[in-house]
Amino acid sequence: MSYHVADASSYVVVTGGGVKDVKIVKKAWVQPWQKCAVISISPFDFEITLQAMTMEKLQFCLPAVFTIGPDDSPIALRKYAMLLTDGSGMKKAPSPTGRNHVQDIVKGIIEGETRVIVSGMTMEEIFKERLIFKTKIIENVQSELDQFGLKIYNANVKELQDTHGSEYFKFLSRKAHEGASNQAKVDVANARMIGEIGEAEKVGKTRQEISKIDAQTAVLETQRKSEKAQADAQLLTTQTKLNMGIKLTQIEANRQAEARDAELQKNVEMKRSEMELEKRRATDLVHAKIERESAQQKADARLYSETKTADAKLYSERNTADAKFYTDTKTADGVLYRQKLDAEAAYYRATKDAEAAFFAQQKQAEGISAMAKAYADLSTVMDGPAGLLQYLMLQDNTYEKLARANAEAIRGLQPKITVWNTGANGDANGGGADAGAAVRNIFQSLPPLLSTIQDQTGMRPPTWLARMPEDGMESVGARDREIIPAKGKEKMVNGNR
């Protein structure tokens, strides 16, 4: 009994007692009554070159390279182990060179399927549909290899080659590169005269295509110049406004005339090319046919000349009408554009004036609001609105202005004047000087002064200075008052002592 382990690209095949058919594993214990072999699933390459014949009876060589190996699936590995593994009981995986019998089987399958596919296709189909041809080969070969447990990993069909003595692909290649000049060599069965005529036709068509390309190039250059001129004219139109229509019409008329001239020149060149072709063809054709075609060409030329003359006259008249219409249209557009600009300018000026007035009022309102907030803060600090009012009056010299206004008002009248004398030293013959007389005189003069201000202006002193009688009560100075001092016994009635 032994233990066998296969490599990464191999499998161990066990047969014998206790195994139905074969057992394919990576590792296994092999009993004395059993046999084992190692099979490799590594794909191998081999080249094949086979000769085949198309449905046109054309022979060619088909070189190809196939990469084939066992399919890594249980069913495919079972088929491969039972059908293609030799009975030598080898313990190591066989090398690709030891698979000659497998390669012979695969080669036979590929040759048979390829010949079947090629016999149902033309050479042109094989060339143009190379991918389809390759796919058919792989599908047909794979269907046959499935019964052996093999798989096509890759198939590379090389370029088709001529067999010995055949030049089909050589002529076909020359046809692809040289064009019409190789038509006679590809179609060997055609007469040499037909080949020469075909060659002459290809040369003439080549010259015609060259002339056509030159004419198209000239037209494109003219169009680019026209586009540049139109761009320049548009810039000039923006600068000169009302004059842009006339200049743009002139430029467009000139460019259209040039384009028309180029088109006529192209037609002339085409006719000249056709005449040259007819001249070359005249060397191989019957003289009667040449005379007939020459007369036909003259008639066509005469008809073409008359047609083009009428077209030119019609084109000139149409351009004149278009130019007049374009000039009138652009003039009206200029007037309309100027009126539109004036209206937009007036609208913009009115809009900006309204925005400026709104902004000024908005800023004025913001200033008033800020002053109101500041006055509210001052009112809180000044113990109420009365204190704020007195502060503002002091700041603006309101008291002086009121005094001046009162003086102006009572000038020349007999005003009521209240004279106060409450001093203890009112008597001129009083005793000696009193040290507190100055302070006492100030405090004695404040009540009558504040009372007088309240009577005449309605303004009260702040509460921290003095508390005056409320409204409805008799205030000092508003009625007849009588003051009897402690000393002096003076009596005041209506301001008279």
mmCIF file of C-alpha atoms in Angstrom, residues 20-397:
data_model
loop_
_atom_site.group_PDB
_atom_site.id
_atom_site.type_symbol
_atom_site.label_atom_id
_atom_site.label_comp_id
_atom_site.label_asym_id
_atom_site.label_seq_id
_atom_site.Cartn_x
_atom_site.Cartn_y
_atom_site.Cartn_z
ATOM 1 C CA LYS A 20 -15.963 1.523 -10.262
ATOM 2 C CA ASP A 21 -14.329 2.359 -13.602
ATOM 3 C CA VAL A 22 -11.763 4.951 -12.503
ATOM 4 C CA LYS A 23 -11.274 7.329 -9.602
ATOM 5 C CA ILE A 24 -9.627 10.694 -10.290
ATOM 6 C CA VAL A 25 -8.266 12.503 -7.231
ATOM 7 C CA LYS A 26 -5.397 14.751 -6.183
ATOM 8 C CA LYS A 27 -4.126 12.339 -3.503
ATOM 9 C CA ALA A 28 -5.048 8.780 -2.557
ATOM 10 C CA TRP A 29 -3.948 5.588 -0.813
ATOM 11 C CA VAL A 30 -3.295 2.870 -3.399
ATOM 12 C CA GLN A 31 -3.926 -0.723 -2.276
ATOM 13 C CA PRO A 32 -1.883 -3.664 -3.567
ATOM 14 C CA TRP A 33 -4.832 -4.827 -5.679
ATOM 15 C CA GLN A 34 -5.134 -1.387 -7.298
ATOM 16 C CA LYS A 35 -3.172 0.494 -9.975
ATOM 17 C CA CYS A 36 -2.585 4.202 -10.357
ATOM 18 C CA ALA A 37 -1.362 6.570 -12.994
ATOM 19 C CA VAL A 38 -0.724 10.303 -13.059
ATOM 20 C CA ILE A 39 -2.263 12.362 -15.861
ATOM 21 C CA SER A 40 -1.298 15.936 -16.621
ATOM 22 C CA ILE A 41 -3.870 18.561 -17.538
ATOM 23 C CA SER A 42 -1.311 21.077 -18.802
ATOM 24 C CA PRO A 43 -2.283 22.318 -22.277
ATOM 25 C CA PHE A 44 0.162 21.805 -25.129
ATOM 26 C CA ASP A 45 0.747 23.640 -28.422
ATOM 27 C CA PHE A 46 1.290 22.126 -31.808
ATOM 28 C CA GLU A 47 1.430 23.618 -35.266
ATOM 29 C CA ILE A 48 -0.362 22.251 -38.268
ATOM 30 C CA THR A 49 -0.235 23.156 -41.945
ATOM 31 C CA LEU A 50 -2.877 21.565 -44.089
ATOM 32 C CA GLN A 51 -3.917 21.900 -47.698
ATOM 33 C CA ALA A 52 -7.578 22.555 -48.424
ATOM 34 C CA MET A 53 -9.753 23.376 -51.434
ATOM 35 C CA THR A 54 -12.597 25.871 -51.543
ATOM 36 C CA MET A 55 -15.873 25.428 -53.335
ATOM 37 C CA GLU A 56 -14.235 27.333 -56.235
ATOM 38 C CA LYS A 57 -11.651 24.531 -56.594
ATOM 39 C CA LEU A 58 -8.872 26.832 -55.340
ATOM 40 C CA GLN A 59 -6.176 25.124 -53.281
ATOM 41 C CA PHE A 60 -4.315 26.886 -50.486
ATOM 42 C CA CYS A 61 -2.265 26.163 -47.388
ATOM 43 C CA LEU A 62 -3.741 26.890 -43.954
ATOM 44 C CA PRO A 63 -1.102 27.213 -41.178
ATOM 45 C CA ALA A 64 -2.533 27.230 -37.642
ATOM 46 C CA VAL A 65 -1.428 26.835 -34.028
ATOM 47 C CA PHE A 66 -3.746 25.178 -31.482
ATOM 48 C CA THR A 67 -3.435 25.101 -27.690
ATOM 49 C CA ILE A 68 -5.264 21.996 -26.464
ATOM 50 C CA GLY A 69 -5.394 20.188 -23.139
ATOM 51 C CA PRO A 70 -7.690 18.113 -20.938
ATOM 52 C CA ASP A 71 -10.762 19.929 -19.632
ATOM 53 C CA ASP A 72 -10.671 20.385 -15.848
ATOM 54 C CA SER A 73 -14.081 18.878 -15.110
ATOM 55 C CA PRO A 74 -14.923 15.450 -13.608
ATOM 56 C CA ILE A 75 -16.723 14.146 -16.702
ATOM 57 C CA ALA A 76 -14.047 15.366 -19.132
ATOM 58 C CA LEU A 77 -11.199 14.043 -16.964
ATOM 59 C CA ARG A 78 -12.929 10.636 -16.780
ATOM 60 C CA LYS A 79 -13.196 10.502 -20.581
ATOM 61 C CA TYR A 80 -9.591 11.580 -21.021
ATOM 62 C CA ALA A 81 -8.304 9.040 -18.458
ATOM 63 C CA MET A 82 -10.280 6.167 -19.956
ATOM 64 C CA LEU A 83 -9.669 6.888 -23.658
ATOM 65 C CA LEU A 84 -6.291 8.603 -24.039
ATOM 66 C CA THR A 85 -4.179 7.454 -21.079
ATOM 67 C CA ASP A 86 -1.767 4.621 -21.911
ATOM 68 C CA GLY A 87 -1.579 1.561 -19.662
ATOM 69 C CA SER A 88 2.059 1.860 -18.626
ATOM 70 C CA GLY A 89 1.142 2.704 -15.052
ATOM 71 C CA MET A 90 3.623 5.573 -14.893
ATOM 72 C CA LYS A 91 4.032 7.358 -11.642
ATOM 73 C CA LYS A 92 4.860 10.782 -13.042
ATOM 74 C CA ALA A 93 2.893 13.105 -15.263
ATOM 75 C CA PRO A 94 3.796 12.704 -18.915
ATOM 76 C CA SER A 95 5.570 15.554 -20.680
ATOM 77 C CA PRO A 96 3.953 17.286 -23.651
ATOM 78 C CA THR A 97 6.383 15.515 -26.011
ATOM 79 C CA GLY A 98 5.052 12.168 -24.849
ATOM 80 C CA ARG A 99 1.575 12.860 -26.123
ATOM 81 C CA ASN A 100 2.154 11.953 -29.737
ATOM 82 C CA HIS A 101 -0.881 9.712 -29.906
ATOM 83 C CA VAL A 102 -3.075 12.532 -28.550
ATOM 84 C CA GLN A 103 -1.644 14.973 -31.073
ATOM 85 C CA ASP A 104 -2.248 12.551 -33.906
ATOM 86 C CA ILE A 105 -5.894 12.208 -32.906
ATOM 87 C CA VAL A 106 -6.330 15.969 -32.573
ATOM 88 C CA LYS A 107 -4.554 16.604 -35.872
ATOM 89 C CA GLY A 108 -6.833 14.213 -37.683
ATOM 90 C CA ILE A 109 -9.924 15.852 -36.181
ATOM 91 C CA ILE A 110 -8.715 19.370 -37.089
ATOM 92 C CA GLU A 111 -7.823 18.418 -40.680
ATOM 93 C CA GLY A 112 -11.138 16.703 -41.263
ATOM 94 C CA GLU A 113 -13.308 19.489 -39.802
ATOM 95 C CA THR A 114 -11.307 22.242 -41.488
ATOM 96 C CA ARG A 115 -11.608 20.642 -44.929
ATOM 97 C CA VAL A 116 -15.351 20.213 -44.417
ATOM 98 C CA ILE A 117 -15.748 23.896 -43.489
ATOM 99 C CA VAL A 118 -13.484 25.180 -46.323
ATOM 100 C CA SER A 119 -15.272 23.116 -48.955
ATOM 101 C CA GLY A 120 -18.486 25.013 -48.224
ATOM 102 C CA MET A 121 -16.942 28.501 -48.421
ATOM 103 C CA THR A 122 -15.504 30.678 -51.151
ATOM 104 C CA MET A 123 -12.061 32.215 -50.995
ATOM 105 C CA GLU A 124 -13.577 35.671 -50.661
ATOM 106 C CA GLU A 125 -15.675 34.565 -47.658
ATOM 107 C CA ILE A 126 -12.617 33.060 -45.976
ATOM 108 C CA PHE A 127 -10.732 36.317 -46.425
ATOM 109 C CA LYS A 128 -13.482 38.741 -45.416
ATOM 110 C CA GLU A 129 -15.039 36.647 -42.649
ATOM 111 C CA ARG A 130 -11.863 35.450 -40.962
ATOM 112 C CA LEU A 131 -13.396 35.619 -37.475
ATOM 113 C CA ILE A 132 -16.436 33.585 -38.543
ATOM 114 C CA PHE A 133 -14.158 31.053 -40.232
ATOM 115 C CA LYS A 134 -12.048 30.712 -37.082
ATOM 116 C CA THR A 135 -15.167 30.392 -34.895
ATOM 117 C CA LYS A 136 -16.568 27.619 -37.090
ATOM 118 C CA ILE A 137 -13.304 25.688 -36.915
ATOM 119 C CA ILE A 138 -13.155 25.975 -33.111
ATOM 120 C CA GLU A 139 -16.816 25.002 -32.656
ATOM 121 C CA ASN A 140 -16.650 21.959 -34.984
ATOM 122 C CA VAL A 141 -13.324 20.749 -33.626
ATOM 123 C CA GLN A 142 -14.444 21.273 -30.021
ATOM 124 C CA SER A 143 -17.596 19.229 -30.625
ATOM 125 C CA GLU A 144 -15.392 16.323 -31.717
ATOM 126 C CA LEU A 145 -12.863 16.779 -28.901
ATOM 127 C CA ASP A 146 -15.590 16.715 -26.238
ATOM 128 C CA GLN A 147 -15.856 12.931 -26.584
ATOM 129 C CA PHE A 148 -12.194 12.646 -25.588
ATOM 130 C CA GLY A 149 -12.419 15.122 -22.691
ATOM 131 C CA LEU A 150 -10.176 17.676 -24.459
ATOM 132 C CA LYS A 151 -10.636 21.442 -24.681
ATOM 133 C CA ILE A 152 -9.344 24.087 -27.087
ATOM 134 C CA TYR A 153 -7.815 26.869 -25.042
ATOM 135 C CA ASN A 154 -6.677 28.937 -27.996
ATOM 136 C CA ALA A 155 -6.607 28.702 -31.791
ATOM 137 C CA ASN A 156 -4.558 30.991 -34.005
ATOM 138 C CA VAL A 157 -5.167 30.768 -37.750
ATOM 139 C CA LYS A 158 -2.233 32.307 -39.598
ATOM 140 C CA GLU A 159 -2.267 33.997 -43.001
ATOM 141 C CA LEU A 160 -3.378 31.802 -45.884
ATOM 142 C CA GLN A 161 -0.634 30.783 -48.290
ATOM 143 C CA ASP A 162 -0.474 29.680 -51.916
ATOM 144 C CA THR A 163 0.303 26.095 -52.752
ATOM 145 C CA HIS A 164 3.158 25.222 -55.075
ATOM 146 C CA GLY A 165 2.502 26.582 -58.573
ATOM 147 C CA SER A 166 -0.408 28.835 -57.495
ATOM 148 C CA GLU A 167 -0.239 32.635 -57.436
ATOM 149 C CA TYR A 168 -3.784 33.428 -56.350
ATOM 150 C CA PHE A 169 -2.883 35.187 -53.131
ATOM 151 C CA LYS A 170 -0.003 36.975 -54.826
ATOM 152 C CA PHE A 171 -2.310 38.484 -57.436
ATOM 153 C CA LEU A 172 -4.943 39.225 -54.786
ATOM 154 C CA SER A 173 -2.419 41.145 -52.710
ATOM 155 C CA ARG A 174 -1.277 43.145 -55.691
ATOM 156 C CA LYS A 175 -4.893 43.951 -56.469
ATOM 157 C CA ALA A 176 -5.435 45.324 -52.953
ATOM 158 C CA HIS A 177 -2.355 47.550 -53.162
ATOM 159 C CA GLU A 178 -2.337 48.699 -56.774
ATOM 160 C CA GLY A 179 -6.067 48.921 -57.506
ATOM 161 C CA ALA A 180 -7.431 48.833 -61.003
ATOM 162 C CA SER A 181 -4.035 48.265 -62.671
ATOM 163 C CA ASN A 182 -3.928 44.703 -61.208
ATOM 164 C CA GLN A 183 -7.394 43.689 -62.426
ATOM 165 C CA ALA A 184 -5.954 42.124 -65.585
ATOM 166 C CA LYS A 185 -3.475 40.034 -63.526
ATOM 167 C CA VAL A 186 -6.157 38.750 -61.132
ATOM 168 C CA ASP A 187 -8.601 37.840 -63.947
ATOM 169 C CA VAL A 188 -6.104 35.927 -66.098
ATOM 170 C CA ALA A 189 -8.857 34.475 -68.255
ATOM 171 C CA ASN A 190 -9.952 37.927 -69.500
ATOM 172 C CA ALA A 191 -8.634 39.270 -72.757
ATOM 173 C CA ARG A 192 -5.624 41.588 -72.715
ATOM 174 C CA MET A 193 -7.593 44.280 -74.559
ATOM 175 C CA ILE A 194 -10.165 44.380 -71.745
ATOM 176 C CA GLY A 195 -7.343 44.712 -69.198
ATOM 177 C CA GLU A 196 -5.788 47.660 -71.063
ATOM 178 C CA ILE A 197 -9.177 49.372 -71.438
ATOM 179 C CA GLY A 198 -9.856 48.835 -67.721
ATOM 180 C CA GLU A 199 -6.447 50.241 -66.864
ATOM 181 C CA ALA A 200 -7.127 53.309 -69.036
ATOM 182 C CA GLU A 201 -10.488 53.758 -67.314
ATOM 183 C CA LYS A 202 -8.889 53.588 -63.877
ATOM 184 C CA VAL A 203 -6.271 56.157 -64.880
ATOM 185 C CA GLY A 204 -8.984 58.462 -66.174
ATOM 186 C CA LYS A 205 -11.042 58.038 -63.007
ATOM 187 C CA THR A 206 -7.924 58.723 -60.960
ATOM 188 C CA ARG A 207 -7.396 62.003 -62.767
ATOM 189 C CA GLN A 208 -11.081 62.844 -62.365
ATOM 190 C CA GLU A 209 -10.950 62.171 -58.614
ATOM 191 C CA ILE A 210 -7.793 64.275 -58.322
ATOM 192 C CA SER A 211 -9.483 67.131 -60.176
ATOM 193 C CA LYS A 212 -12.572 66.748 -57.992
ATOM 194 C CA ILE A 213 -10.467 66.805 -54.805
ATOM 195 C CA ASP A 214 -8.584 69.892 -56.027
ATOM 196 C CA ALA A 215 -11.875 71.619 -56.791
ATOM 197 C CA GLN A 216 -13.318 70.684 -53.381
ATOM 198 C CA THR A 217 -10.142 71.955 -51.716
ATOM 199 C CA ALA A 218 -10.461 75.258 -53.534
ATOM 200 C CA VAL A 219 -14.128 75.500 -52.517
ATOM 201 C CA LEU A 220 -13.269 74.779 -48.862
ATOM 202 C CA GLU A 221 -10.504 77.394 -48.897
ATOM 203 C CA THR A 222 -12.937 79.897 -50.399
ATOM 204 C CA GLN A 223 -15.492 79.025 -47.713
ATOM 205 C CA ARG A 224 -12.921 79.531 -44.947
ATOM 206 C CA LYS A 225 -11.961 82.885 -46.443
ATOM 207 C CA SER A 226 -15.645 83.775 -46.658
ATOM 208 C CA GLU A 227 -16.161 82.834 -42.985
ATOM 209 C CA LYS A 228 -13.186 84.975 -41.936
ATOM 210 C CA ALA A 229 -14.471 87.865 -44.033
ATOM 211 C CA GLN A 230 -17.910 87.497 -42.429
ATOM 212 C CA ALA A 231 -16.342 87.577 -38.947
ATOM 213 C CA ASP A 232 -14.370 90.698 -39.824
ATOM 214 C CA ALA A 233 -17.484 92.232 -41.328
ATOM 215 C CA GLN A 234 -19.454 91.481 -38.162
ATOM 216 C CA LEU A 235 -16.819 93.249 -36.033
ATOM 217 C CA LEU A 236 -16.837 96.189 -38.405
ATOM 218 C CA THR A 237 -20.641 96.180 -38.292
ATOM 219 C CA THR A 238 -20.577 96.493 -34.497
ATOM 220 C CA GLN A 239 -18.286 99.497 -34.776
ATOM 221 C CA THR A 240 -20.020 101.293 -37.612
ATOM 222 C CA LYS A 241 -23.604 100.080 -36.936
ATOM 223 C CA LEU A 242 -25.612 101.586 -39.799
ATOM 224 C CA ASN A 243 -22.913 100.993 -42.466
ATOM 225 C CA MET A 244 -22.383 97.286 -41.740
ATOM 226 C CA GLY A 245 -25.199 96.090 -44.012
ATOM 227 C CA ILE A 246 -23.776 97.520 -47.236
ATOM 228 C CA LYS A 247 -20.220 96.291 -46.609
ATOM 229 C CA LEU A 248 -21.343 92.825 -45.522
ATOM 230 C CA THR A 249 -23.473 92.531 -48.687
ATOM 231 C CA GLN A 250 -20.487 93.499 -50.831
ATOM 232 C CA ILE A 251 -18.222 90.961 -49.144
ATOM 233 C CA GLU A 252 -20.798 88.176 -49.429
ATOM 234 C CA ALA A 253 -21.412 89.026 -53.103
ATOM 235 C CA ASN A 254 -17.673 88.897 -53.837
ATOM 236 C CA ARG A 255 -17.218 85.597 -52.027
ATOM 237 C CA GLN A 256 -20.230 84.069 -53.751
ATOM 238 C CA ALA A 257 -18.873 85.212 -57.105
ATOM 239 C CA GLU A 258 -15.546 83.564 -56.266
ATOM 240 C CA ALA A 259 -17.300 80.364 -55.187
ATOM 241 C CA ARG A 260 -19.324 80.389 -58.416
ATOM 242 C CA ASP A 261 -16.155 80.973 -60.414
ATOM 243 C CA ALA A 262 -14.486 78.029 -58.639
ATOM 244 C CA GLU A 263 -17.500 75.845 -59.377
ATOM 245 C CA LEU A 264 -17.430 76.806 -63.073
ATOM 246 C CA GLN A 265 -13.705 76.144 -63.149
ATOM 247 C CA LYS A 266 -14.317 72.713 -61.601
ATOM 248 C CA ASN A 267 -16.892 71.901 -64.288
ATOM 249 C CA VAL A 268 -14.480 73.020 -66.982
ATOM 250 C CA GLU A 269 -11.772 70.759 -65.558
ATOM 251 C CA MET A 270 -14.203 67.853 -65.364
ATOM 252 C CA LYS A 271 -15.197 68.370 -69.001
ATOM 253 C CA ARG A 272 -11.554 68.622 -69.945
ATOM 254 C CA SER A 273 -10.852 65.347 -68.120
ATOM 255 C CA GLU A 274 -13.745 63.699 -69.916
ATOM 256 C CA MET A 275 -12.438 64.966 -73.252
ATOM 257 C CA GLU A 276 -9.000 63.567 -72.440
ATOM 258 C CA LEU A 277 -10.553 60.214 -71.520
ATOM 259 C CA GLU A 278 -12.480 60.159 -74.795
ATOM 260 C CA LYS A 279 -9.314 61.020 -76.647
ATOM 261 C CA ARG A 280 -7.504 58.032 -75.105
ATOM 262 C CA ARG A 281 -10.486 55.780 -75.727
ATOM 263 C CA ALA A 282 -10.571 56.904 -79.398
ATOM 264 C CA THR A 283 -7.332 54.962 -80.084
ATOM 265 C CA ASP A 284 -9.083 51.615 -79.441
ATOM 266 C CA LEU A 285 -12.669 52.303 -80.580
ATOM 267 C CA VAL A 286 -14.332 52.627 -83.971
ATOM 268 C CA HIS A 287 -14.048 55.983 -85.763
ATOM 269 C CA ALA A 288 -17.778 56.181 -86.191
ATOM 270 C CA LYS A 289 -18.312 55.943 -82.443
ATOM 271 C CA ILE A 290 -15.699 58.639 -81.903
ATOM 272 C CA GLU A 291 -17.437 61.020 -84.349
ATOM 273 C CA ARG A 292 -20.830 60.358 -82.740
ATOM 274 C CA GLU A 293 -19.506 60.989 -79.221
ATOM 275 C CA SER A 294 -17.636 64.107 -80.409
ATOM 276 C CA ALA A 295 -20.831 65.547 -81.881
ATOM 277 C CA GLN A 296 -22.699 64.707 -78.696
ATOM 278 C CA GLN A 297 -20.041 66.425 -76.613
ATOM 279 C CA LYS A 298 -20.248 69.560 -78.753
ATOM 280 C CA ALA A 299 -24.024 69.657 -78.370
ATOM 281 C CA ASP A 300 -23.703 69.171 -74.641
ATOM 282 C CA ALA A 301 -21.101 71.912 -74.455
ATOM 283 C CA ARG A 302 -23.331 74.306 -76.397
ATOM 284 C CA LEU A 303 -26.287 73.450 -74.167
ATOM 285 C CA TYR A 304 -24.124 73.802 -71.070
ATOM 286 C CA SER A 305 -22.829 77.208 -72.206
ATOM 287 C CA GLU A 306 -26.329 78.532 -72.881
ATOM 288 C CA THR A 307 -27.626 77.104 -69.573
ATOM 289 C CA LYS A 308 -24.801 78.615 -67.583
ATOM 290 C CA THR A 309 -25.263 82.009 -69.283
ATOM 291 C CA ALA A 310 -28.931 82.040 -68.275
ATOM 292 C CA ASP A 311 -28.023 80.872 -64.770
ATOM 293 C CA ALA A 312 -25.424 83.642 -64.449
ATOM 294 C CA LYS A 313 -27.944 86.296 -65.513
ATOM 295 C CA LEU A 314 -30.551 84.947 -63.088
ATOM 296 C CA TYR A 315 -27.965 84.760 -60.315
ATOM 297 C CA SER A 316 -26.865 88.374 -60.903
ATOM 298 C CA GLU A 317 -30.456 89.680 -60.784
ATOM 299 C CA ARG A 318 -31.179 87.636 -57.664
ATOM 300 C CA ASN A 319 -28.055 88.970 -55.923
ATOM 301 C CA THR A 320 -29.049 92.556 -56.790
ATOM 302 C CA ALA A 321 -32.516 92.072 -55.274
ATOM 303 C CA ASP A 322 -31.054 90.328 -52.229
ATOM 304 C CA ALA A 323 -28.556 93.156 -51.697
ATOM 305 C CA LYS A 324 -31.300 95.810 -51.832
ATOM 306 C CA PHE A 325 -33.502 93.820 -49.464
ATOM 307 C CA TYR A 326 -30.599 93.239 -47.052
ATOM 308 C CA THR A 327 -29.696 96.969 -47.077
ATOM 309 C CA ASP A 328 -33.273 98.048 -46.306
ATOM 310 C CA THR A 329 -33.572 95.401 -43.596
ATOM 311 C CA LYS A 330 -30.327 96.385 -41.875
ATOM 312 C CA THR A 331 -31.248 100.094 -41.999
ATOM 313 C CA ALA A 332 -34.564 99.388 -40.269
ATOM 314 C CA ASP A 333 -32.784 97.147 -37.780
ATOM 315 C CA GLY A 334 -30.321 99.956 -36.987
ATOM 316 C CA VAL A 335 -33.112 102.466 -36.296
ATOM 317 C CA LEU A 336 -34.956 99.937 -34.155
ATOM 318 C CA TYR A 337 -31.747 99.066 -32.294
ATOM 319 C CA ARG A 338 -31.029 102.758 -31.523
ATOM 320 C CA GLN A 339 -34.580 103.298 -30.206
ATOM 321 C CA LYS A 340 -34.263 100.180 -28.100
ATOM 322 C CA LEU A 341 -30.955 101.399 -26.632
ATOM 323 C CA ASP A 342 -32.475 104.832 -25.808
ATOM 324 C CA ALA A 343 -35.433 103.194 -24.064
ATOM 325 C CA GLU A 344 -33.150 100.884 -22.113
ATOM 326 C CA ALA A 345 -30.945 103.838 -21.086
ATOM 327 C CA ALA A 346 -33.966 105.824 -19.837
ATOM 328 C CA TYR A 347 -35.250 102.814 -17.964
ATOM 329 C CA TYR A 348 -31.822 102.176 -16.427
ATOM 330 C CA ARG A 349 -31.469 105.875 -15.374
ATOM 331 C CA ALA A 350 -34.912 105.914 -13.734
ATOM 332 C CA THR A 351 -34.195 102.621 -11.998
ATOM 333 C CA LYS A 352 -30.894 103.875 -10.583
ATOM 334 C CA ASP A 353 -32.470 107.159 -9.392
ATOM 335 C CA ALA A 354 -35.202 105.238 -7.587
ATOM 336 C CA GLU A 355 -32.623 102.909 -6.050
ATOM 337 C CA ALA A 356 -30.529 105.915 -4.890
ATOM 338 C CA ALA A 357 -33.567 107.615 -3.307
ATOM 339 C CA PHE A 358 -34.588 104.379 -1.618
ATOM 340 C CA PHE A 359 -31.050 103.850 -0.309
ATOM 341 C CA ALA A 360 -30.869 107.424 1.051
ATOM 342 C CA GLN A 361 -34.209 107.085 2.833
ATOM 343 C CA GLN A 362 -33.168 103.693 4.150
ATOM 344 C CA LYS A 363 -29.919 105.107 5.549
ATOM 345 C CA GLN A 364 -31.775 108.123 7.009
ATOM 346 C CA ALA A 365 -34.225 105.761 8.706
ATOM 347 C CA GLU A 366 -31.329 103.705 10.059
ATOM 348 C CA GLY A 367 -29.717 106.930 11.436
ATOM 349 C CA ILE A 368 -32.991 107.997 13.090
ATOM 350 C CA SER A 369 -33.394 104.523 14.561
ATOM 351 C CA ALA A 370 -29.834 104.607 15.922
ATOM 352 C CA MET A 371 -30.440 108.089 17.445
ATOM 353 C CA ALA A 372 -33.682 106.848 18.980
ATOM 354 C CA LYS A 373 -31.832 103.960 20.620
ATOM 355 C CA ALA A 374 -29.134 106.331 21.876
ATOM 356 C CA TYR A 375 -31.782 108.704 23.270
ATOM 357 C CA ALA A 376 -33.491 105.752 24.990
ATOM 358 C CA ASP A 377 -30.199 104.844 26.659
ATOM 359 C CA LEU A 378 -29.655 108.482 27.701
ATOM 360 C CA SER A 379 -33.203 108.627 29.069
ATOM 361 C CA THR A 380 -32.435 105.615 31.269
ATOM 362 C CA VAL A 381 -29.224 107.246 32.502
ATOM 363 C CA MET A 382 -30.933 110.658 33.055
ATOM 364 C CA ASP A 383 -33.709 109.190 35.219
ATOM 365 C CA GLY A 384 -36.505 109.434 32.676
ATOM 366 C CA PRO A 385 -37.559 111.483 29.662
ATOM 367 C CA ALA A 386 -37.586 114.754 31.672
ATOM 368 C CA GLY A 387 -33.901 114.419 32.462
ATOM 369 C CA LEU A 388 -33.127 113.585 28.805
ATOM 370 C CA LEU A 389 -35.103 116.614 27.667
ATOM 371 C CA GLN A 390 -33.259 118.916 30.049
ATOM 372 C CA TYR A 391 -29.943 117.437 28.885
ATOM 373 C CA LEU A 392 -30.789 118.101 25.275
ATOM 374 C CA MET A 393 -31.929 121.625 26.119
ATOM 375 C CA LEU A 394 -28.713 122.318 27.948
ATOM 376 C CA GLN A 395 -26.690 120.840 25.073
ATOM 377 C CA ASP A 396 -28.534 122.928 22.446
ATOM 378 C CA ASN A 397 -28.525 126.123 24.668
#
